[in-house]
């Protein structure tokens, strides 16, 4: 290891660059996530990229008169986190105009957030909680009643959504939407019902969407996130990408986004997709915003359908074969192993005609993946994006599938052994919190939000592996693992200086971590506490 440091340092000193670094971080515990899993003390950054790593003394020697030297005072530094399955575009669009129950420990706290919003938003504004919470996170262990919502915000229409199965509306909201609810003010149903209901809600104005996008990215930066792979999703149409595009045009992106397109026109998806991507080749964009292919839904007929008909599969095959021919990436939502063969059969058939091995296709979710399915994925070069769905859903899963089955959900250690590319993430913000440290803690302890450990040690990764999934692992899905995801010479200086040591805090505390200094391409995008003055 000593030799390696010396070599890197010598290369820098001799060849390259007469110019001195813009920024030097010293006195850190830099978890590089390089191939040797090495830890370094200091780092030099120039023009957005890492130019050297080594000891603080070595890096200080590189400093010129213009170099900014940041003493991180022994703190842990990690590569910027990358969520490989975050519905960021959708979450961002409404972030400035929705109320957030993510992380609220009690219903009292959640209701007070409504009251607070009723004071800060315009009088009579809609108060919308669009998911991201569940009952077990509240110490009361129950949903709000309509009367409680009215008491919290008597003069606002209030809409509360729980996952994709239930929503509660106050009388003002029911009247405004002109919908029929159960006597208690709730609406229950399948995904389709709740998606259609959500579509009736007023949309934020374009300016509010742009504002929301910037605020959401900053919120992600606060949590150490510097990149996302966005899988499109429900309630997301082409016009919904425009706020993101404006933020990109303004040069205000603080999270690197790879975005995908879903088929939205039921039955007409092929034509729709062909039209949308006619002038948009795979990979089009730049390192802040890049077109990442199709997903997570290709056709409505194959979405959440465990028994697609031959005709539905033929239609799907036609689209993905076309995508393979164009060299496109795609990510596909699939929930259970029992039926994933329906999908893998199609992918295997396409692969015999047009090899997909280099295209970085992926399957999202598949929490109960069998070893056999993971081997089929590996053989096809298909990656697996893994989310902390069991954090909210684990108790239900135990009831449905039994404690023994839950011990291996999701089987990331098996996937790692087989060599499947694995990315970490959340699936936020409707069905999960976007907090990466909640997800990382769940990787490490397998506990549901109610505190019940359901996963066994045989499928529980170590801290470094979990971090690797969430950084370098996630970077793979947008072909970025040579540019970011680890802290190595030549890569982007995308990093987070953490409030506590991720490697050393008790596992129970991992979810309390946040960043105190986040950089994207060497630029400070979030800073707090002792580093606040670094943010211009
Ligand atoms: Zn999904």
Short mmCIF file of C-alpha atoms and ligand atoms in Angstrom, two decimals:
data_model
loop_
_atom_site.label_atom_id
_atom_site.label_comp_id
_atom_site.label_asym_id
_atom_site.label_seq_id
_atom_site.Cartn_x
_atom_site.Cartn_y
_atom_site.Cartn_z
CA UNK A 1 0.00 0.00 0.00
CA UNK A 2 2.85 2.38 0.81
CA UNK A 3 4.28 1.79 -2.65
CA UNK A 4 1.00 2.60 -4.24
CA UNK A 5 0.72 5.90 -2.44
CA UNK A 6 4.25 6.79 -3.40
CA UNK A 7 3.64 5.95 -7.05
CA UNK A 8 0.50 7.99 -7.30
CA UNK A 9 2.20 10.88 -5.66
CA UNK A 10 5.27 10.68 -7.86
CA UNK A 11 3.19 10.54 -11.01
CA UNK A 12 1.41 13.65 -10.02
CA UNK A 13 4.51 15.50 -8.99
CA UNK A 14 6.55 14.64 -12.04
CA UNK A 15 4.18 14.61 -14.96
CA UNK A 16 1.57 16.55 -14.70
CA UNK A 17 0.71 19.50 -13.56
CA UNK A 18 2.56 22.57 -12.86
CA UNK A 19 -0.68 24.04 -11.71
CA UNK A 20 -1.58 23.59 -8.09
CA UNK A 21 -4.80 22.05 -6.82
CA UNK A 22 -7.91 24.17 -6.31
CA UNK A 23 -8.76 22.37 -3.11
CA UNK A 24 -6.95 20.14 -0.68
CA UNK A 25 -8.74 18.12 1.98
CA UNK A 26 -6.48 17.20 4.89
CA UNK A 27 -6.79 15.27 8.17
CA UNK A 28 -9.54 13.02 6.89
CA UNK A 29 -10.41 9.39 7.08
CA UNK A 30 -11.10 9.03 3.38
CA UNK A 31 -12.82 5.76 2.53
CA UNK A 32 -11.87 5.56 -1.10
CA UNK A 33 -13.87 2.45 -2.13
CA UNK A 34 -11.02 1.66 -4.51
CA UNK A 35 -10.16 -1.94 -5.41
CA UNK A 36 -8.00 -2.30 -2.31
CA UNK A 37 -10.63 -0.65 -0.09
CA UNK A 38 -7.89 1.69 1.04
CA UNK A 39 -8.27 4.60 3.43
CA UNK A 40 -6.33 7.82 2.87
CA UNK A 41 -5.76 10.92 4.90
CA UNK A 42 -5.85 13.66 2.31
CA UNK A 43 -6.82 14.48 -1.23
CA UNK A 44 -6.02 17.13 -3.82
CA UNK A 45 -8.62 18.32 -6.33
CA UNK A 46 -8.21 20.34 -9.49
CA UNK A 47 -10.77 21.22 -12.16
CA UNK A 48 -13.35 19.03 -10.50
CA UNK A 49 -11.26 15.89 -10.39
CA UNK A 50 -9.07 14.15 -7.87
CA UNK A 51 -5.43 14.68 -8.79
CA UNK A 52 -3.74 13.02 -5.82
CA UNK A 53 -4.40 11.11 -2.63
CA UNK A 54 -2.00 10.52 0.22
CA UNK A 55 -0.98 11.82 3.60
CA UNK A 56 -1.85 15.29 4.77
CA UNK A 57 1.82 16.27 4.63
CA UNK A 58 2.14 15.06 1.04
CA UNK A 59 -0.97 16.89 -0.07
CA UNK A 60 -0.05 20.08 1.72
CA UNK A 61 3.18 20.16 -0.26
CA UNK A 62 1.14 20.46 -3.44
CA UNK A 63 -0.67 23.55 -2.29
CA UNK A 64 -0.09 26.75 -4.19
CA UNK A 65 -1.03 30.26 -3.11
CA UNK A 66 -4.50 29.87 -4.57
CA UNK A 67 -5.24 26.45 -3.13
CA UNK A 68 -8.02 26.20 -0.59
CA UNK A 69 -6.98 23.88 2.22
CA UNK A 70 -9.91 22.31 4.07
CA UNK A 71 -9.10 20.61 7.35
CA UNK A 72 -11.84 18.04 7.87
CA UNK A 73 -10.66 17.46 11.44
CA UNK A 74 -10.53 13.71 11.41
CA UNK A 75 -13.94 13.23 9.86
CA UNK A 76 -14.86 10.36 7.60
CA UNK A 77 -15.09 11.14 3.90
CA UNK A 78 -16.96 8.86 1.51
CA UNK A 79 -17.57 8.92 -2.22
CA UNK A 80 -20.81 10.77 -2.93
CA UNK A 81 -23.70 8.33 -2.56
CA UNK A 82 -25.60 7.27 -5.66
CA UNK A 83 -29.15 5.99 -5.43
CA UNK A 84 -29.63 3.58 -8.33
CA UNK A 85 -33.42 3.66 -8.13
CA UNK A 86 -34.76 6.97 -6.88
CA UNK A 87 -37.78 8.63 -8.47
CA UNK A 88 -35.95 11.92 -8.10
CA UNK A 89 -37.52 13.83 -10.97
CA UNK A 90 -40.99 13.16 -9.61
CA UNK A 91 -40.02 13.85 -6.01
CA UNK A 92 -38.22 17.04 -7.01
CA UNK A 93 -41.13 18.43 -8.97
CA UNK A 94 -43.33 18.67 -5.90
CA UNK A 95 -40.72 19.01 -3.17
CA UNK A 96 -41.35 22.72 -2.61
CA UNK A 97 -45.11 22.28 -2.45
CA UNK A 98 -45.56 18.98 -0.59
CA UNK A 99 -45.39 18.21 3.09
CA UNK A 100 -42.91 15.56 4.04
CA UNK A 101 -43.47 12.90 6.69
CA UNK A 102 -40.19 11.17 6.02
CA UNK A 103 -38.52 10.29 9.32
CA UNK A 104 -41.33 11.61 11.56
CA UNK A 105 -41.16 9.45 14.69
CA UNK A 106 -44.70 10.09 15.83
CA UNK A 107 -48.06 10.95 14.38
CA UNK A 108 -48.02 14.04 16.59
CA UNK A 109 -44.83 15.16 14.87
CA UNK A 110 -46.28 14.36 11.44
CA UNK A 111 -49.47 16.35 12.15
CA UNK A 112 -47.46 19.29 13.44
CA UNK A 113 -45.66 19.36 10.08
CA UNK A 114 -49.06 19.92 8.48
CA UNK A 115 -49.83 22.74 10.89
CA UNK A 116 -46.47 24.32 10.22
CA UNK A 117 -46.99 24.08 6.46
CA UNK A 118 -50.44 25.66 6.80
CA UNK A 119 -48.69 28.68 8.28
CA UNK A 120 -45.80 28.92 5.81
CA UNK A 121 -47.67 28.14 2.60
CA UNK A 122 -50.26 30.44 1.02
CA UNK A 123 -53.58 30.54 2.91
CA UNK A 124 -55.77 27.67 1.80
CA UNK A 125 -52.95 25.90 -0.06
CA UNK A 126 -53.19 22.17 -0.63
CA UNK A 127 -51.25 20.19 1.92
CA UNK A 128 -50.12 16.98 0.23
CA UNK A 129 -48.19 14.13 1.81
CA UNK A 130 -47.48 11.90 -1.17
CA UNK A 131 -46.09 8.85 0.60
CA UNK A 132 -42.64 8.11 1.98
CA UNK A 133 -43.95 7.12 5.44
CA UNK A 134 -45.59 4.15 7.06
CA UNK A 135 -47.56 3.38 10.18
CA UNK A 136 -44.80 1.53 12.04
CA UNK A 137 -42.54 4.58 12.04
CA UNK A 138 -45.02 6.35 14.35
CA UNK A 139 -44.92 5.53 18.02
CA UNK A 140 -48.74 5.59 17.93
CA UNK A 141 -48.50 2.81 15.30
CA UNK A 142 -51.55 3.93 13.34
CA UNK A 143 -52.77 6.11 10.50
CA UNK A 144 -54.17 9.59 11.09
CA UNK A 145 -57.92 10.07 11.32
CA UNK A 146 -59.69 12.64 9.22
CA UNK A 147 -60.56 14.63 12.36
CA UNK A 148 -56.88 14.86 13.26
CA UNK A 149 -56.01 16.18 9.81
CA UNK A 150 -58.77 18.78 10.03
CA UNK A 151 -57.58 19.82 13.48
CA UNK A 152 -54.01 20.17 12.20
CA UNK A 153 -54.96 22.35 9.24
CA UNK A 154 -58.60 23.42 9.42
CA UNK A 155 -58.42 25.87 6.51
CA UNK A 156 -56.50 23.78 3.98
CA UNK A 157 -57.49 20.84 1.80
CA UNK A 158 -55.33 17.97 3.04
CA UNK A 159 -54.36 14.83 1.09
CA UNK A 160 -52.35 12.05 2.73
CA UNK A 161 -51.17 9.07 0.67
CA UNK A 162 -49.81 5.83 2.12
CA UNK A 163 -47.76 3.87 -0.39
CA UNK A 164 -49.98 3.05 -3.36
CA UNK A 165 -52.91 1.58 -1.48
CA UNK A 166 -54.61 4.19 0.67
CA UNK A 167 -55.25 7.91 0.89
CA UNK A 168 -57.08 10.09 3.41
CA UNK A 169 -58.68 13.39 2.45
CA UNK A 170 -60.22 16.13 4.54
CA UNK A 171 -63.70 17.45 3.67
CA UNK A 172 -62.20 20.49 1.91
CA UNK A 173 -60.08 18.17 -0.25
CA UNK A 174 -62.99 15.83 -0.99
CA UNK A 175 -65.10 18.78 -2.07
CA UNK A 176 -62.36 20.27 -4.25
CA UNK A 177 -61.68 16.99 -6.05
CA UNK A 178 -65.32 15.96 -6.15
CA UNK A 179 -64.52 12.37 -5.24
CA UNK A 180 -66.33 9.78 -3.16
CA UNK A 181 -64.61 8.35 -0.13
CA UNK A 182 -65.40 5.80 2.53
CA UNK A 183 -67.30 7.26 5.56
CA UNK A 184 -63.99 7.90 7.36
CA UNK A 185 -62.68 10.06 4.49
CA UNK A 186 -60.30 7.46 3.07
CA UNK A 187 -59.93 5.93 -0.36
CA UNK A 188 -58.41 2.47 -0.66
CA UNK A 189 -57.63 0.59 -3.80
CA UNK A 190 -54.98 -0.77 -6.08
CA UNK A 191 -52.13 1.20 -7.58
CA UNK A 192 -54.33 2.34 -10.48
CA UNK A 193 -56.91 3.89 -8.17
CA UNK A 194 -54.36 5.83 -6.16
CA UNK A 195 -52.39 6.97 -9.22
CA UNK A 196 -55.59 8.26 -10.82
CA UNK A 197 -56.54 10.02 -7.60
CA UNK A 198 -53.12 11.65 -7.33
CA UNK A 199 -53.45 12.89 -10.91
CA UNK A 200 -56.51 14.92 -9.84
CA UNK A 201 -54.47 16.97 -7.39
CA UNK A 202 -53.39 20.42 -8.51
CA UNK A 203 -49.90 20.42 -10.01
CA UNK A 204 -47.30 22.88 -8.83
CA UNK A 205 -46.60 25.73 -11.24
CA UNK A 206 -43.52 25.43 -13.43
CA UNK A 207 -41.61 27.88 -11.23
CA UNK A 208 -42.57 25.87 -8.16
CA UNK A 209 -41.33 22.73 -9.91
CA UNK A 210 -37.98 24.35 -10.69
CA UNK A 211 -37.73 25.60 -7.12
CA UNK A 212 -38.69 22.15 -5.84
CA UNK A 213 -36.06 20.51 -7.99
CA UNK A 214 -33.28 22.70 -6.63
CA UNK A 215 -34.48 22.23 -3.07
CA UNK A 216 -34.78 18.48 -3.43
CA UNK A 217 -31.29 18.16 -4.85
CA UNK A 218 -29.97 20.21 -1.96
CA UNK A 219 -31.81 17.93 0.44
CA UNK A 220 -30.11 14.95 -1.23
CA UNK A 221 -26.76 16.73 -0.96
CA UNK A 222 -27.40 17.19 2.75
CA UNK A 223 -27.59 13.42 2.95
CA UNK A 224 -24.39 12.89 0.98
CA UNK A 225 -26.06 12.01 -2.32
CA UNK A 226 -24.34 13.25 -5.47
CA UNK A 227 -25.95 11.03 -8.10
CA UNK A 228 -29.16 9.21 -8.94
CA UNK A 229 -30.39 6.82 -11.59
CA UNK A 230 -34.02 7.83 -12.06
CA UNK A 231 -36.28 5.02 -13.25
CA UNK A 232 -39.14 7.20 -14.54
CA UNK A 233 -42.29 5.88 -12.92
CA UNK A 234 -45.98 6.41 -12.33
CA UNK A 235 -47.43 9.91 -12.66
CA UNK A 236 -44.39 11.00 -14.71
CA UNK A 237 -45.00 12.20 -18.25
CA UNK A 238 -42.53 13.79 -20.69
CA UNK A 239 -43.60 17.31 -19.69
CA UNK A 240 -42.68 16.49 -16.11
CA UNK A 241 -38.99 16.42 -17.04
CA UNK A 242 -38.99 20.10 -18.04
CA UNK A 243 -38.21 21.53 -14.61
CA UNK A 244 -35.16 19.28 -14.40
CA UNK A 245 -34.08 20.35 -17.88
CA UNK A 246 -34.35 23.99 -16.88
CA UNK A 247 -32.21 23.46 -13.80
CA UNK A 248 -29.64 21.75 -16.03
CA UNK A 249 -29.71 24.59 -18.58
CA UNK A 250 -29.16 27.07 -15.78
CA UNK A 251 -26.11 25.13 -14.63
CA UNK A 252 -27.69 24.58 -11.23
CA UNK A 253 -27.57 20.79 -11.03
CA UNK A 254 -26.08 19.62 -7.73
CA UNK A 255 -26.88 15.94 -8.25
CA UNK A 256 -25.82 13.98 -11.33
CA UNK A 257 -28.92 12.48 -12.89
CA UNK A 258 -29.25 9.64 -15.37
CA UNK A 259 -32.88 9.60 -16.45
CA UNK A 260 -35.04 7.05 -18.20
CA UNK A 261 -38.34 7.01 -20.04
CA UNK A 262 -41.37 4.89 -19.25
CA UNK A 263 -43.99 3.89 -21.74
CA UNK A 264 -47.08 5.87 -20.74
CA UNK A 265 -49.52 5.28 -23.60
CA UNK A 266 -51.18 1.99 -22.75
CA UNK A 267 -51.00 -0.25 -25.79
CA UNK A 268 -49.13 2.41 -27.80
CA UNK A 269 -45.86 2.27 -25.91
CA UNK A 270 -43.66 1.22 -28.81
CA UNK A 271 -44.65 4.12 -31.01
CA UNK A 272 -44.46 6.50 -28.07
CA UNK A 273 -40.98 5.38 -27.08
CA UNK A 274 -39.72 5.39 -30.67
CA UNK A 275 -40.92 8.96 -31.08
CA UNK A 276 -39.47 10.12 -27.79
CA UNK A 277 -35.99 8.76 -28.38
CA UNK A 278 -35.75 9.27 -32.15
CA UNK A 279 -33.19 12.03 -31.65
CA UNK A 280 -31.89 10.94 -28.29
CA UNK A 281 -29.19 8.30 -28.46
CA UNK A 282 -28.32 6.24 -25.41
CA UNK A 283 -25.90 8.17 -23.22
CA UNK A 284 -26.85 11.53 -24.72
CA UNK A 285 -26.20 14.40 -22.35
CA UNK A 286 -23.31 15.31 -20.11
CA UNK A 287 -21.97 14.23 -16.76
CA UNK A 288 -24.66 16.17 -14.89
CA UNK A 289 -27.65 14.98 -16.91
CA UNK A 290 -27.63 11.95 -19.14
CA UNK A 291 -30.23 9.91 -20.97
CA UNK A 292 -30.08 6.48 -19.38
CA UNK A 293 -32.50 4.45 -21.50
CA UNK A 294 -35.90 2.93 -20.81
CA UNK A 295 -37.65 1.97 -17.60
CA UNK A 296 -38.74 1.07 -15.10
CA UNK A 297 -41.91 0.28 -16.93
CA UNK A 298 -41.78 -0.57 -20.62
CA UNK A 299 -45.40 -1.54 -21.23
CA UNK A 300 -48.37 -1.18 -18.94
CA UNK A 301 -49.37 -4.77 -19.70
CA UNK A 302 -46.14 -6.20 -18.28
CA UNK A 303 -46.11 -3.89 -15.26
CA UNK A 304 -46.83 -5.77 -12.02
CA UNK A 305 -48.23 -8.62 -14.09
CA UNK A 306 -47.11 -12.02 -12.91
CA UNK A 307 -48.94 -13.86 -15.67
CA UNK A 308 -48.63 -11.90 -18.89
CA UNK A 309 -50.30 -13.41 -21.94
CA UNK A 310 -48.33 -14.48 -25.00
CA UNK A 311 -49.55 -11.38 -26.82
CA UNK A 312 -48.39 -9.11 -24.00
CA UNK A 313 -45.01 -10.79 -23.96
CA UNK A 314 -44.71 -10.55 -27.73
CA UNK A 315 -45.33 -6.83 -27.59
CA UNK A 316 -42.77 -6.41 -24.84
CA UNK A 317 -40.25 -8.52 -26.73
CA UNK A 318 -40.66 -6.37 -29.80
CA UNK A 319 -39.79 -3.21 -27.84
CA UNK A 320 -36.83 -4.56 -25.91
CA UNK A 321 -35.39 -6.22 -29.01
CA UNK A 322 -35.59 -2.86 -30.75
CA UNK A 323 -33.94 -1.23 -27.72
CA UNK A 324 -31.13 -3.80 -27.82
CA UNK A 325 -30.59 -3.06 -31.51
CA UNK A 326 -30.19 0.61 -30.70
CA UNK A 327 -27.73 -0.11 -27.91
CA UNK A 328 -30.10 1.17 -25.27
CA UNK A 329 -29.98 0.53 -21.57
CA UNK A 330 -33.14 -0.43 -19.79
CA UNK A 331 -34.21 -1.04 -16.24
CA UNK A 332 -37.24 -3.15 -15.45
CA UNK A 333 -39.37 -3.24 -12.34
CA UNK A 334 -40.13 -6.81 -11.21
CA UNK A 335 -41.37 -7.77 -7.79
CA UNK A 336 -41.07 -11.49 -7.27
CA UNK A 337 -38.89 -14.36 -8.20
CA UNK A 338 -41.76 -16.77 -8.85
CA UNK A 339 -42.65 -14.96 -12.07
CA UNK A 340 -39.40 -13.27 -13.10
CA UNK A 341 -38.79 -16.11 -15.54
CA UNK A 342 -41.44 -14.49 -17.72
CA UNK A 343 -39.10 -11.54 -18.09
CA UNK A 344 -35.80 -13.42 -18.18
CA UNK A 345 -37.09 -15.73 -20.93
CA UNK A 346 -37.65 -12.66 -23.09
CA UNK A 347 -34.27 -11.16 -22.26
CA UNK A 348 -32.56 -14.47 -23.08
CA UNK A 349 -34.35 -14.70 -26.38
CA UNK A 350 -33.32 -11.15 -27.30
CA UNK A 351 -29.77 -11.91 -26.25
CA UNK A 352 -29.45 -14.79 -28.71
CA UNK A 353 -30.37 -12.40 -31.51
CA UNK A 354 -28.80 -9.15 -30.34
CA UNK A 355 -26.32 -9.55 -27.49
CA UNK A 356 -27.25 -7.35 -24.54
CA UNK A 357 -24.19 -8.12 -22.40
CA UNK A 358 -22.69 -4.65 -22.75
CA UNK A 359 -25.90 -2.67 -22.43
CA UNK A 360 -26.22 -2.64 -18.63
CA UNK A 361 -29.81 -3.70 -18.44
CA UNK A 362 -31.12 -4.13 -14.94
CA UNK A 363 -33.93 -5.49 -12.86
CA UNK A 364 -35.21 -3.39 -9.96
CA UNK A 365 -36.62 -4.81 -6.71
CA UNK A 366 -36.85 -8.64 -7.03
CA UNK A 367 -36.36 -8.84 -3.29
CA UNK A 368 -36.70 -12.61 -3.12
CA UNK A 369 -34.38 -13.31 -6.06
CA UNK A 370 -33.39 -16.97 -6.21
CA UNK A 371 -29.84 -18.05 -6.84
CA UNK A 372 -30.98 -19.45 -10.19
CA UNK A 373 -32.45 -16.11 -11.30
CA UNK A 374 -29.34 -14.25 -10.19
CA UNK A 375 -27.24 -16.67 -12.24
CA UNK A 376 -29.40 -16.05 -15.29
CA UNK A 377 -29.01 -12.30 -14.75
CA UNK A 378 -25.26 -12.63 -14.41
CA UNK A 379 -25.06 -14.65 -17.63
CA UNK A 380 -26.92 -11.87 -19.46
CA UNK A 381 -24.89 -9.06 -17.91
CA UNK A 382 -28.02 -7.79 -16.19
CA UNK A 383 -27.54 -5.80 -13.00
CA UNK A 384 -29.77 -5.65 -9.92
CA UNK A 385 -30.85 -2.47 -8.19
CA UNK A 386 -31.67 -3.26 -4.57
CA UNK A 387 -33.86 -1.04 -2.38
CA UNK A 388 -34.76 -1.05 1.29
CA UNK A 389 -38.36 -2.04 0.55
CA UNK A 390 -38.27 -4.44 3.51
CA UNK A 391 -37.64 -1.53 5.88
CA UNK A 392 -41.29 -0.52 5.47
CA UNK A 393 -42.60 -3.78 4.05
CA UNK A 394 -40.72 -6.43 6.00
CA UNK A 395 -43.37 -7.10 8.63
CA UNK A 396 -45.94 -7.70 5.92
CA UNK A 397 -43.50 -9.90 4.04
CA UNK A 398 -42.92 -12.10 7.11
CA UNK A 399 -46.68 -12.56 7.48
CA UNK A 400 -47.06 -13.44 3.84
CA UNK A 401 -43.97 -15.55 3.14
CA UNK A 402 -42.81 -16.61 6.58
CA UNK A 403 -39.81 -15.80 8.74
CA UNK A 404 -37.57 -18.35 7.01
CA UNK A 405 -38.07 -16.80 3.58
CA UNK A 406 -37.55 -13.33 5.02
CA UNK A 407 -34.10 -14.28 6.30
CA UNK A 408 -32.68 -14.07 2.79
CA UNK A 409 -34.53 -11.00 1.52
CA UNK A 410 -32.87 -9.53 -0.40
CA UNK A 411 -30.00 -11.98 -1.02
CA UNK A 412 -27.28 -9.46 -1.74
CA UNK A 413 -24.45 -11.65 -0.48
CA UNK A 414 -25.51 -14.39 -2.89
CA UNK A 415 -25.76 -11.82 -5.67
CA UNK A 416 -22.31 -10.54 -4.84
CA UNK A 417 -20.83 -14.05 -4.84
CA UNK A 418 -22.36 -14.77 -8.22
CA UNK A 419 -20.96 -11.48 -9.47
CA UNK A 420 -24.16 -9.67 -10.37
CA UNK A 421 -23.70 -5.90 -10.54
CA UNK A 422 -25.56 -4.52 -7.50
CA UNK A 423 -26.62 -0.95 -6.84
CA UNK A 424 -28.03 0.43 -3.58
CA UNK A 425 -31.01 2.73 -3.30
CA UNK A 426 -34.46 3.41 -1.94
CA UNK A 427 -37.27 3.66 -4.53
CA UNK A 428 -38.28 6.95 -2.84
CA UNK A 429 -40.30 8.98 -2.39
CA UNK A 430 -43.80 7.48 -2.66
CA UNK A 431 -43.02 4.08 -1.16
CA UNK A 432 -39.86 4.84 0.79
CA UNK A 433 -37.74 7.52 2.39
CA UNK A 434 -34.93 8.84 0.20
CA UNK A 435 -32.55 8.92 3.16
CA UNK A 436 -29.56 6.80 2.07
CA UNK A 437 -28.44 6.30 5.64
CA UNK A 438 -31.76 4.69 6.52
CA UNK A 439 -31.17 2.33 3.61
CA UNK A 440 -27.52 1.70 4.54
CA UNK A 441 -28.50 0.90 8.13
CA UNK A 442 -31.14 -1.49 6.83
CA UNK A 443 -28.50 -3.18 4.67
CA UNK A 444 -26.45 -3.70 7.82
CA UNK A 445 -29.11 -4.78 10.31
CA UNK A 446 -32.02 -6.06 8.20
CA UNK A 447 -34.43 -4.36 10.59
CA UNK A 448 -37.84 -3.09 9.63
CA UNK A 449 -38.91 0.39 10.66
CA UNK A 450 -40.59 -1.21 13.67
CA UNK A 451 -37.20 -2.54 14.80
CA UNK A 452 -37.67 -6.21 13.93
CA UNK A 453 -34.59 -7.89 12.44
CA UNK A 454 -35.82 -10.20 9.71
CA UNK A 455 -32.73 -10.80 7.54
CA UNK A 456 -30.11 -13.37 8.49
CA UNK A 457 -26.34 -12.77 8.71
CA UNK A 458 -25.71 -14.89 5.59
CA UNK A 459 -27.30 -12.19 3.42
CA UNK A 460 -26.05 -9.21 5.39
CA UNK A 461 -23.19 -7.23 3.88
CA UNK A 462 -20.41 -5.58 5.84
CA UNK A 463 -20.21 -1.81 6.07
CA UNK A 464 -17.74 -1.41 3.25
CA UNK A 465 -19.73 -3.65 0.93
CA UNK A 466 -22.96 -1.79 1.67
CA UNK A 467 -21.16 1.48 0.94
CA UNK A 468 -19.75 -0.02 -2.24
CA UNK A 469 -23.26 -0.94 -3.44
CA UNK A 470 -24.36 2.64 -2.81
CA UNK A 471 -21.43 4.26 -4.63
CA UNK A 472 -19.41 2.36 -7.20
CA UNK A 473 -22.12 -0.28 -7.53
CA UNK A 474 -24.77 2.28 -8.40
CA UNK A 475 -22.43 4.14 -10.78
CA UNK A 476 -22.32 1.04 -12.99
CA UNK A 477 -25.93 1.43 -14.11
CA UNK A 478 -25.17 4.65 -15.99
CA UNK A 479 -21.73 3.50 -17.23
CA UNK A 480 -20.08 5.87 -14.77
CA UNK A 481 -17.96 3.59 -12.60
CA UNK A 482 -14.75 4.84 -14.21
CA UNK A 483 -15.71 8.47 -13.57
CA UNK A 484 -17.23 8.39 -10.09
CA UNK A 485 -18.39 6.11 -7.30
CA UNK A 486 -14.95 5.87 -5.71
CA UNK A 487 -12.32 8.40 -4.70
CA UNK A 488 -9.39 7.73 -6.98
CA UNK A 489 -7.02 9.82 -9.06
CA UNK A 490 -8.71 10.98 -12.27
CA UNK A 491 -12.25 10.60 -10.97
CA UNK A 492 -14.67 13.36 -10.15
CA UNK A 493 -14.37 14.80 -6.67
CA UNK A 494 -17.91 13.78 -5.73
CA UNK A 495 -17.76 13.25 -2.00
CA UNK A 496 -19.36 13.72 1.38
CA UNK A 497 -17.69 14.57 4.68
CA UNK A 498 -19.85 12.88 7.29
CA UNK A 499 -21.19 14.09 10.61
CA UNK A 500 -20.09 10.80 12.24
CA UNK A 501 -17.86 7.90 11.28
CA UNK A 502 -19.91 5.52 9.13
CA UNK A 503 -17.44 2.71 9.82
CA UNK A 504 -17.44 3.10 13.60
CA UNK A 505 -20.82 4.35 14.86
CA UNK A 506 -23.15 1.72 16.34
CA UNK A 507 -25.25 0.21 13.55
CA UNK A 508 -28.39 1.60 15.21
CA UNK A 509 -27.02 5.12 14.66
CA UNK A 510 -26.18 4.86 10.96
CA UNK A 511 -29.54 6.37 10.03
CA UNK A 512 -28.63 9.56 11.94
CA UNK A 513 -25.65 10.32 9.72
CA UNK A 514 -25.65 13.24 7.36
CA UNK A 515 -23.14 15.17 5.37
CA UNK A 516 -21.50 18.30 6.72
CA UNK A 517 -19.74 19.02 3.43
CA UNK A 518 -20.79 17.68 0.05
CA UNK A 519 -18.91 18.27 -3.18
CA UNK A 520 -19.92 17.49 -6.73
CA UNK A 521 -17.07 17.80 -9.18
CA UNK A 522 -15.02 19.56 -6.51
CA UNK A 523 -17.66 22.22 -6.04
CA UNK A 524 -19.18 22.65 -2.60
CA UNK A 525 -22.92 22.03 -3.00
CA UNK A 526 -23.78 21.67 0.67
CA UNK A 527 -21.95 22.68 3.82
CA UNK A 528 -23.00 23.06 7.41
CA UNK A 529 -21.53 23.61 10.87
CA UNK A 530 -17.80 24.30 10.79
CA UNK A 531 -17.82 24.19 6.97
CA UNK A 532 -20.81 26.44 6.35
CA UNK A 533 -18.60 29.30 5.20
CA UNK A 534 -17.27 27.18 2.31
CA UNK A 535 -20.58 27.36 0.52
CA UNK A 536 -20.68 30.36 -1.77
ZN1 LIG B 1 -40.42 -0.07 -9.32
#
